[in-house]
Every structure is written in structure tokens, then in C-alpha cells.
C-alpha atoms as a PDB file:
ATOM      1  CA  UNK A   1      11.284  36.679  95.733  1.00  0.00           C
ATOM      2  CA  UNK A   2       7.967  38.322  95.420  1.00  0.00           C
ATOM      3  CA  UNK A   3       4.583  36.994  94.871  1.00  0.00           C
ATOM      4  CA  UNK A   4       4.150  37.485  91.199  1.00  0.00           C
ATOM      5  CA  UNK A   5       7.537  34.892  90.967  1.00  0.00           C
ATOM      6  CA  UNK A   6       6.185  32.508  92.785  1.00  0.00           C
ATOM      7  CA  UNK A   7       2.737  32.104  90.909  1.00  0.00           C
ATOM      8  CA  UNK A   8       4.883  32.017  87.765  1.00  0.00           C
ATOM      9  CA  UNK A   9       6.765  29.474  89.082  1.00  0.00           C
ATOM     10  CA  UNK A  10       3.817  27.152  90.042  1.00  0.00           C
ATOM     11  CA  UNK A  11       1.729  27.648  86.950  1.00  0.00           C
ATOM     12  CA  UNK A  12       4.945  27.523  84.256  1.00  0.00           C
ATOM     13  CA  UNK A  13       5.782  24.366  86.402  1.00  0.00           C
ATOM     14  CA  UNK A  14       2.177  23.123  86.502  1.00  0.00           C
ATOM     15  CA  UNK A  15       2.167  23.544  82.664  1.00  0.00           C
ATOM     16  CA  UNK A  16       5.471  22.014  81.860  1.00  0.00           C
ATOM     17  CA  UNK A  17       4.644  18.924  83.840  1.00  0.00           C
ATOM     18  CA  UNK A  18       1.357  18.529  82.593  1.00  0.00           C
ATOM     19  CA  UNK A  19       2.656  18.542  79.195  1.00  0.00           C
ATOM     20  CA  UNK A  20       5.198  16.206  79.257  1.00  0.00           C
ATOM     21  CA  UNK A  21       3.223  13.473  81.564  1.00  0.00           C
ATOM     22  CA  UNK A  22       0.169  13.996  79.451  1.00  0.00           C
ATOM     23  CA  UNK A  23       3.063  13.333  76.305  1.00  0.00           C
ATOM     24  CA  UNK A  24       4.791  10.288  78.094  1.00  0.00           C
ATOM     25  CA  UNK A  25       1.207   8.739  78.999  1.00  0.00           C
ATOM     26  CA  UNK A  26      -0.391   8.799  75.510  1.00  0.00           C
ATOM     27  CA  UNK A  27       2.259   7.628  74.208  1.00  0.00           C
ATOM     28  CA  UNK A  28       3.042   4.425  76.652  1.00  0.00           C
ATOM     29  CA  UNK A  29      -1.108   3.606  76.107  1.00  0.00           C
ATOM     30  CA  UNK A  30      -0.882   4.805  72.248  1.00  0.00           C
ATOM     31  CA  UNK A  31      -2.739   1.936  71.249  1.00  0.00           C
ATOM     32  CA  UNK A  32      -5.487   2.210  73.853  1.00  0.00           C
ATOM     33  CA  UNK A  33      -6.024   5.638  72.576  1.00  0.00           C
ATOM     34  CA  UNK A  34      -5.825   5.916  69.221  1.00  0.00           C
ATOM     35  CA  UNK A  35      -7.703   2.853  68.462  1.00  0.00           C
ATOM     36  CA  UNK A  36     -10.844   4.058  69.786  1.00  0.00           C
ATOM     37  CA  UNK A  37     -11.528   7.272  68.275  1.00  0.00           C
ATOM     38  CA  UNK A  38     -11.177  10.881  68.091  1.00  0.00           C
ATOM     39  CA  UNK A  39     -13.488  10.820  71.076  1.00  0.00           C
ATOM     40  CA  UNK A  40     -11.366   8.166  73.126  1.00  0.00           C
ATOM     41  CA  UNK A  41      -8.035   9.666  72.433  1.00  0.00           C
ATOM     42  CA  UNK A  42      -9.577  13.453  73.439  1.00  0.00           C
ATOM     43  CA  UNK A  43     -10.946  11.778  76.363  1.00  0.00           C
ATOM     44  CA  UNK A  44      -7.410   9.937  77.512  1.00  0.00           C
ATOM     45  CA  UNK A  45      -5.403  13.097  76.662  1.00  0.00           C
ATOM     46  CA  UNK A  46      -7.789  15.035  79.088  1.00  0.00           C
ATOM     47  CA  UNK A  47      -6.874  11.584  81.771  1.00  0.00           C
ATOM     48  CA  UNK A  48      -3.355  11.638  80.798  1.00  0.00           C
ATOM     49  CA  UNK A  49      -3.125  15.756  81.592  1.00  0.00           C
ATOM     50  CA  UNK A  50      -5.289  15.428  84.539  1.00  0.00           C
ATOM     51  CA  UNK A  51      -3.360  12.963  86.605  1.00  0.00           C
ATOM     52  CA  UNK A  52       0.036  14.529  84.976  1.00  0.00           C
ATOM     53  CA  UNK A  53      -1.164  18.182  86.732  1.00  0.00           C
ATOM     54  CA  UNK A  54      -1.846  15.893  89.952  1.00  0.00           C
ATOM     55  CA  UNK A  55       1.498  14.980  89.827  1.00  0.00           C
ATOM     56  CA  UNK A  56       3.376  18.423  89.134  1.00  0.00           C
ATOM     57  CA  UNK A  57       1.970  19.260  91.884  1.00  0.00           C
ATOM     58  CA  UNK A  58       2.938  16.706  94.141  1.00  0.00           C
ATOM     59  CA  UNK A  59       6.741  17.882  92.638  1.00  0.00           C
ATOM     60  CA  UNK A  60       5.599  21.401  93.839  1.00  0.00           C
ATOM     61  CA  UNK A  61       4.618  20.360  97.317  1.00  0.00           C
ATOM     62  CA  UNK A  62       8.479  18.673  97.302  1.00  0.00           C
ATOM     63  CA  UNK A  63      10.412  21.560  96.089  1.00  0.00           C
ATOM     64  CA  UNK A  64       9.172  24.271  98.605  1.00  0.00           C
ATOM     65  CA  UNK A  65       9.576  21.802 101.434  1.00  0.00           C
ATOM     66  CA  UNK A  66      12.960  21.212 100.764  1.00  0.00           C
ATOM     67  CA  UNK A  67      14.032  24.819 100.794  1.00  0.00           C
ATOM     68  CA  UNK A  68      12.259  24.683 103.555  1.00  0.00           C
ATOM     69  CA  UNK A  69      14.189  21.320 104.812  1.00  0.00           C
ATOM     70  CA  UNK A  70      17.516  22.851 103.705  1.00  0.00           C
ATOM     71  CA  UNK A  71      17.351  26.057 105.479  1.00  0.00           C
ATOM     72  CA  UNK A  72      16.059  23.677 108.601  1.00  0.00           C
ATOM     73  CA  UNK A  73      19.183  21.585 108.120  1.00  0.00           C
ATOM     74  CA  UNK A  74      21.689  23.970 107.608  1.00  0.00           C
ATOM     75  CA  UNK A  75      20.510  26.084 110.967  1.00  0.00           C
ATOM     76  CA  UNK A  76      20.724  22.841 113.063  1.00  0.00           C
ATOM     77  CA  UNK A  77      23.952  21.726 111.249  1.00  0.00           C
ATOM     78  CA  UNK A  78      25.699  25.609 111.748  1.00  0.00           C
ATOM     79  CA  UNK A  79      27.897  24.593 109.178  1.00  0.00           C
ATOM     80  CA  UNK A  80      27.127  23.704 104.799  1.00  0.00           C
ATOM     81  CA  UNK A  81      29.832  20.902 105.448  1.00  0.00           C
ATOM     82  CA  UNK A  82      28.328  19.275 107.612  1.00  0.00           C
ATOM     83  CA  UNK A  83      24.868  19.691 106.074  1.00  0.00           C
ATOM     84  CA  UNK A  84      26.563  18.273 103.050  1.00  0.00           C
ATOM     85  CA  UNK A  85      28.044  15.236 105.036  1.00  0.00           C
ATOM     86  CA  UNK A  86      24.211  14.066 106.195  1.00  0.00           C
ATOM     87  CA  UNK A  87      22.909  15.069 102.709  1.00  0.00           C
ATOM     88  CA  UNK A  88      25.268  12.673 101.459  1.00  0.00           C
ATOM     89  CA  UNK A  89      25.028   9.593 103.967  1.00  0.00           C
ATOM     90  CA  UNK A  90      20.618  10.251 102.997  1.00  0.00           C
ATOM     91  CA  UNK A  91      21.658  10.013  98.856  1.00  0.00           C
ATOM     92  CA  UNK A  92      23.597   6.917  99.847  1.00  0.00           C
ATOM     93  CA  UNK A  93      21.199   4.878 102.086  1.00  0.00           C
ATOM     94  CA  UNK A  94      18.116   6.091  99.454  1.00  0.00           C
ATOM     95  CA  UNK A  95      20.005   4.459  96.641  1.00  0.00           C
ATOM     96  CA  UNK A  96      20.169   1.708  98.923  1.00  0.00           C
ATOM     97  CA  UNK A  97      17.113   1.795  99.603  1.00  0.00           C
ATOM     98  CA  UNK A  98      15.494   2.033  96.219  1.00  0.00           C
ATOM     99  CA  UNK A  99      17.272  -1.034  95.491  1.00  0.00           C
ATOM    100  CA  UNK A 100      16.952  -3.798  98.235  1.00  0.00           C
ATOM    101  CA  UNK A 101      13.627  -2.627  98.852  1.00  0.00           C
ATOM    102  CA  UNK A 102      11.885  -2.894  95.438  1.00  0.00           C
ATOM    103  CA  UNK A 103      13.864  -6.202  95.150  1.00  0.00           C
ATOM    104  CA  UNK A 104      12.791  -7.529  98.744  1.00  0.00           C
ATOM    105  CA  UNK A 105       9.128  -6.737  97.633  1.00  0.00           C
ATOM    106  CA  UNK A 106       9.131  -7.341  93.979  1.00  0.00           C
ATOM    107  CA  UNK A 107      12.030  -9.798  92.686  1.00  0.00           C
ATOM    108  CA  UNK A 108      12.434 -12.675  94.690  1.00  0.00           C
ATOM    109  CA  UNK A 109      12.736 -14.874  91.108  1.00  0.00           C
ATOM    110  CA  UNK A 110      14.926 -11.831  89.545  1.00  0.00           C
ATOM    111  CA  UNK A 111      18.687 -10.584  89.544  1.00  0.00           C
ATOM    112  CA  UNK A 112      18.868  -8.028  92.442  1.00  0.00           C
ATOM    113  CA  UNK A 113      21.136  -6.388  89.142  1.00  0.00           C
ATOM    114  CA  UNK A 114      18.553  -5.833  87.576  1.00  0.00           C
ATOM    115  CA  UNK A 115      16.894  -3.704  90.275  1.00  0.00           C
ATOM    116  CA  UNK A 116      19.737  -1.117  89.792  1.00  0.00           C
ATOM    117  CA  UNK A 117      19.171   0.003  86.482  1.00  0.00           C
ATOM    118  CA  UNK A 118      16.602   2.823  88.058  1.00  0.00           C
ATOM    119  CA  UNK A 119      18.303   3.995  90.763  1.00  0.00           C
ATOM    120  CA  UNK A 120      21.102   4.513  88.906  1.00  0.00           C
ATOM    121  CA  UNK A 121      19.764   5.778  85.691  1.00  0.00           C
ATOM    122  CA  UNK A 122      17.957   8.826  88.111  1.00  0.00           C
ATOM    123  CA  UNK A 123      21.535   9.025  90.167  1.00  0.00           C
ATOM    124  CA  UNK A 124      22.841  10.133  86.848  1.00  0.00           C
ATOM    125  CA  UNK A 125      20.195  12.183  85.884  1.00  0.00           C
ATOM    126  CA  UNK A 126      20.430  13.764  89.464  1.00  0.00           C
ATOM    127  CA  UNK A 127      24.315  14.347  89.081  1.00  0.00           C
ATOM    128  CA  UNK A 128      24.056  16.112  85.793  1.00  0.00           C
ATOM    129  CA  UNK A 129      21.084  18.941  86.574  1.00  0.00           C
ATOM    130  CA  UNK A 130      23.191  19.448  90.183  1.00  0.00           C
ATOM    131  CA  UNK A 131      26.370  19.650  88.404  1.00  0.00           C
ATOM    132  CA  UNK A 132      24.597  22.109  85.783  1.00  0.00           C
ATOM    133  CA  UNK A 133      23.053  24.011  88.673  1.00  0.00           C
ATOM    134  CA  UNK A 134      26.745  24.000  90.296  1.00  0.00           C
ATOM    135  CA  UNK A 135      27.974  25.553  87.268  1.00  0.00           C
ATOM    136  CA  UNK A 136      25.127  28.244  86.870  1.00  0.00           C
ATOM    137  CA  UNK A 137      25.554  29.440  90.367  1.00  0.00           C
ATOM    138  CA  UNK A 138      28.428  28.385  92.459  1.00  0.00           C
ATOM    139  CA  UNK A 139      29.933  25.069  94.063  1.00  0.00           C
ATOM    140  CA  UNK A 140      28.151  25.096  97.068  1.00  0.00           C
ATOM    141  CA  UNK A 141      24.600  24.465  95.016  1.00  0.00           C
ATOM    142  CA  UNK A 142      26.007  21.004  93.732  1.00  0.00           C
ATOM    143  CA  UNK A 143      24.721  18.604  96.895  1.00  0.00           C
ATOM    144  CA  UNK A 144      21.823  20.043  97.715  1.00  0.00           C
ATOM    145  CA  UNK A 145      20.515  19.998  94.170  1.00  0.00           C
ATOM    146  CA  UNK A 146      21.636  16.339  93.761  1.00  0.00           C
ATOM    147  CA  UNK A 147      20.204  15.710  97.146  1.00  0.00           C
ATOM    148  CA  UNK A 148      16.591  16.806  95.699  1.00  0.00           C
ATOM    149  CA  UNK A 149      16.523  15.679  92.392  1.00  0.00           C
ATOM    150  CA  UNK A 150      17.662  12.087  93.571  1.00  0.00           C
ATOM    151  CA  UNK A 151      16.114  11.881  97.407  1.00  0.00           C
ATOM    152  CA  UNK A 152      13.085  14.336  97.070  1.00  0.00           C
ATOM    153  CA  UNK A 153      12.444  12.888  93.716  1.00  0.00           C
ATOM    154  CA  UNK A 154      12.646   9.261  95.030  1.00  0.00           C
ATOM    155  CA  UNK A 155       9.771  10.533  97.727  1.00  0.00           C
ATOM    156  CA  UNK A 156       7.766  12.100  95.446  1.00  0.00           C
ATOM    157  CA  UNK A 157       7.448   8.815  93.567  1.00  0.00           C
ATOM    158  CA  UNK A 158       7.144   5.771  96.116  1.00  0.00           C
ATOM    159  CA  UNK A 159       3.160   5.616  95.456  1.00  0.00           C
ATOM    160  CA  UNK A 160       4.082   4.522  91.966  1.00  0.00           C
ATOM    161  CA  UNK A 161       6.919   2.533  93.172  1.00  0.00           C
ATOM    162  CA  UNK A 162       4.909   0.264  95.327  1.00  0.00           C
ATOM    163  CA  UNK A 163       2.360  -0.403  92.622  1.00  0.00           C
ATOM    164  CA  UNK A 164       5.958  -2.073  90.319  1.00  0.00           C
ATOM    165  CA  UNK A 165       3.768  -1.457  87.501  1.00  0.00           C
ATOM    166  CA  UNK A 166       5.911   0.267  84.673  1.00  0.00           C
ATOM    167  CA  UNK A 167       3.668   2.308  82.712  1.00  0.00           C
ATOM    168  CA  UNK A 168       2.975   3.983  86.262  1.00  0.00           C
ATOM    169  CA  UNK A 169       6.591   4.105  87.073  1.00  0.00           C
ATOM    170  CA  UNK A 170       7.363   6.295  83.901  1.00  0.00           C
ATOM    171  CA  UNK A 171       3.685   8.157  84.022  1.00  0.00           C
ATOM    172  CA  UNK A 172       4.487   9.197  87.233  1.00  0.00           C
ATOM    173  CA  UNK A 173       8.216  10.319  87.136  1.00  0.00           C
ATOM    174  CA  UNK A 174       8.273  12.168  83.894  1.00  0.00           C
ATOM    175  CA  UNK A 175       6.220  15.342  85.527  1.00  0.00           C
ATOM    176  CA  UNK A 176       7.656  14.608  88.665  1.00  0.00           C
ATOM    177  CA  UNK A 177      11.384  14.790  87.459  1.00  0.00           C
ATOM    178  CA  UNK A 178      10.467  17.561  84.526  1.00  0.00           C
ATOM    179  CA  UNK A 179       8.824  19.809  87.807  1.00  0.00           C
ATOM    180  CA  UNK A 180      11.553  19.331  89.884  1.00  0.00           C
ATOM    181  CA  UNK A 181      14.545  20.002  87.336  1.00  0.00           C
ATOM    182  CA  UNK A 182      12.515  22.730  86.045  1.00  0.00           C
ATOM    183  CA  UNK A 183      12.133  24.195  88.976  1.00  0.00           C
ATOM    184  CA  UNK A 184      15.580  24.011  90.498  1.00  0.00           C
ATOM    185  CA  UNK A 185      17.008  25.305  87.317  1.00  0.00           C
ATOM    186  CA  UNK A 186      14.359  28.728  87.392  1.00  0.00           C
ATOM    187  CA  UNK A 187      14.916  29.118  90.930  1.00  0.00           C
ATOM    188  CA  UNK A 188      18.376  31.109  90.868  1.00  0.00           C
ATOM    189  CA  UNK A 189      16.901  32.865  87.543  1.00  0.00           C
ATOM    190  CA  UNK A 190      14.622  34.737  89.441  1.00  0.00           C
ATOM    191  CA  UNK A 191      16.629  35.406  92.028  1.00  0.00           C
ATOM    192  CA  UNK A 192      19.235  37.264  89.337  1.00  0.00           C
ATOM    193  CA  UNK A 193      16.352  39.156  87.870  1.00  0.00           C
ATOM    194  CA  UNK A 194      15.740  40.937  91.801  1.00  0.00           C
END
């Protein structure tokens, strides 16, 4: 992978997430920003892009340490089996995780049921873009790609996760999940064009 690849990766990425965080964000506030004005909405679209890039970036910061964690992992590990074994026992006890914990800190007069709606909902997501990433490459690609997009993901987003507020839970994730699907999905792109 040259140079040139991976400034198009960070900018397309950086683009992409802005977009579709700047997108989700108007829309969740549409009221706030439409009532006020050409000037207000041009003003919260700027916002909404702004903090969106902030976060695509964060997504960016994730991806290349993971390859960087993987190829860690799998030197320590000598073996992709075994790598896969700890990958999964980290998937399990972060779904745990994002459950009990949001519920310990958030839902003492709720349904702890009701706290696994999100985990799961992004443990599906996660399955599908590693099973499509499986498919695109080889078999071997499947747990480490659901290990990012569910685990690295969940990282990325614990500073809107402790907040529990749910316009930030969505503002946040949508250029965080966008980046890192859109960047796990590119990755072995490039690497055919070489």
C-alpha cells in the first residue's frame, strides 16, 4: 500500500463520514434548524459536519490501530486460531459489557431487556459487513472484521455512551460505523489494485 492509498483512504473516509453524521444530525435536531432560518440551519449544518469530521476521525485513529492490534495479536498468538479464540471471548465479554454496564449506570427503574436492543442491533450489523468482507476475500477475514466493527466500534463510541443521551448516541455512531465499514470494505480493494 503506497502513500497516495492511504491519503485516499483518509480523506474519502473523512468525507463519507462527515456526510452522513452531518445528514443523521440535521435531521435528529430538524426542528432546531429549520425553524430558525436560512442562517441557523447553514450555521448547524456547518456544527453538524464539524463534529461529524471529528468523529470520522476518531473511526480513523481505530482502524489503523487495529491492523496494527491484529498483526500484534496474531505474532504473540503464532497461530489465526487462536487469535480468533481471544477475538471471540473480547466480542463476547464487550456485548456483555455494553449491556450490564449501561444498565448498572443508567436503568436502575428499567428492564435490563431493554438495554439489549443496541448491542445487539450493532452485533448484527457487525456480523453482516464481516460476513460480506468474508465473502469478498476469504474465510479467514470473517472474525477479525466482526471483531472491529463490533469491539473497535464499541470503543470508538463510549464518550457518547456515558453521556445516555440519544441524539448523541446516533450523532456519534453514524460516522463512526459509516468510517469503519467503509473502510474495512476499501481496504482489500486497494490491495487488489497493487
Amino acid at each position: 500500500m503506497n502513500s497516495r492509498k492511504v491519503v485516499f483512504i483518509f480523506w474519502s473516509t473523512l468525507l463519507i463520514g462527515s456526510i452522513s453524521g452531518g445528514t443523521v444530525g440535521i435531521l435528529l435536531n430538524l426542528d432546531e434548524y429549520v425553524g430558525g432560518g436560512a442562517a441557523n440551519f447553514f450555521v448547524g449544518l456547518i456544527w453538524m459536519l464539524g463534529i461529524s469530521a471529528a468523529f470520522t476521525l476518531v473511526s480513523q485513529m481505530g482502524f489503523f490501530a487495529y491492523l496494527f492490534v491484529h498483526r500484534f495479536g496474531l505474532g504473540l498468538s503464532r497461530s489465526h486460531a487462536l487469535w480468533n479464540r481471544i477475538q471471540w471471548i473480547l466480542i463476547v465479554f464487550v456485548f456483555f459489557d455494553l449491556v450490564y454496564f449501561r444498565y448498572i449506570a443508567f436503568g436502575r427503574e428499567d428492564s435490563i431487556w431493554s438495554y439489549f436492543i443496541i448491542p445487539t442491533a450493532l452485533f448484527l450489523y457487525a456480523l453482516l459487513i464481516a460476513w460480506i468482507k468474508a465473502k469478498e476475500t476469504n474465510k479467514g477475514a470473517f472474525v477479525p472484521a466482526l471483531f472491529f466493527m463490533f469491539v473497535i466500534t464499541t470503543i470508538e463510541w463510549i464518550p457518547a455512551l456515558v453521556v445516555n443521551n440519544t441524539n448523541w448516541l446516533y450523532l456519534y455512531l453514524t460516522p463512526i460505523l459509516i468510517g469503519n465499514t467503509y473502510q474495512l470494505l476499501l481496504l482489500h480493494r486497494l490491495h487488489k489494485k497493487d
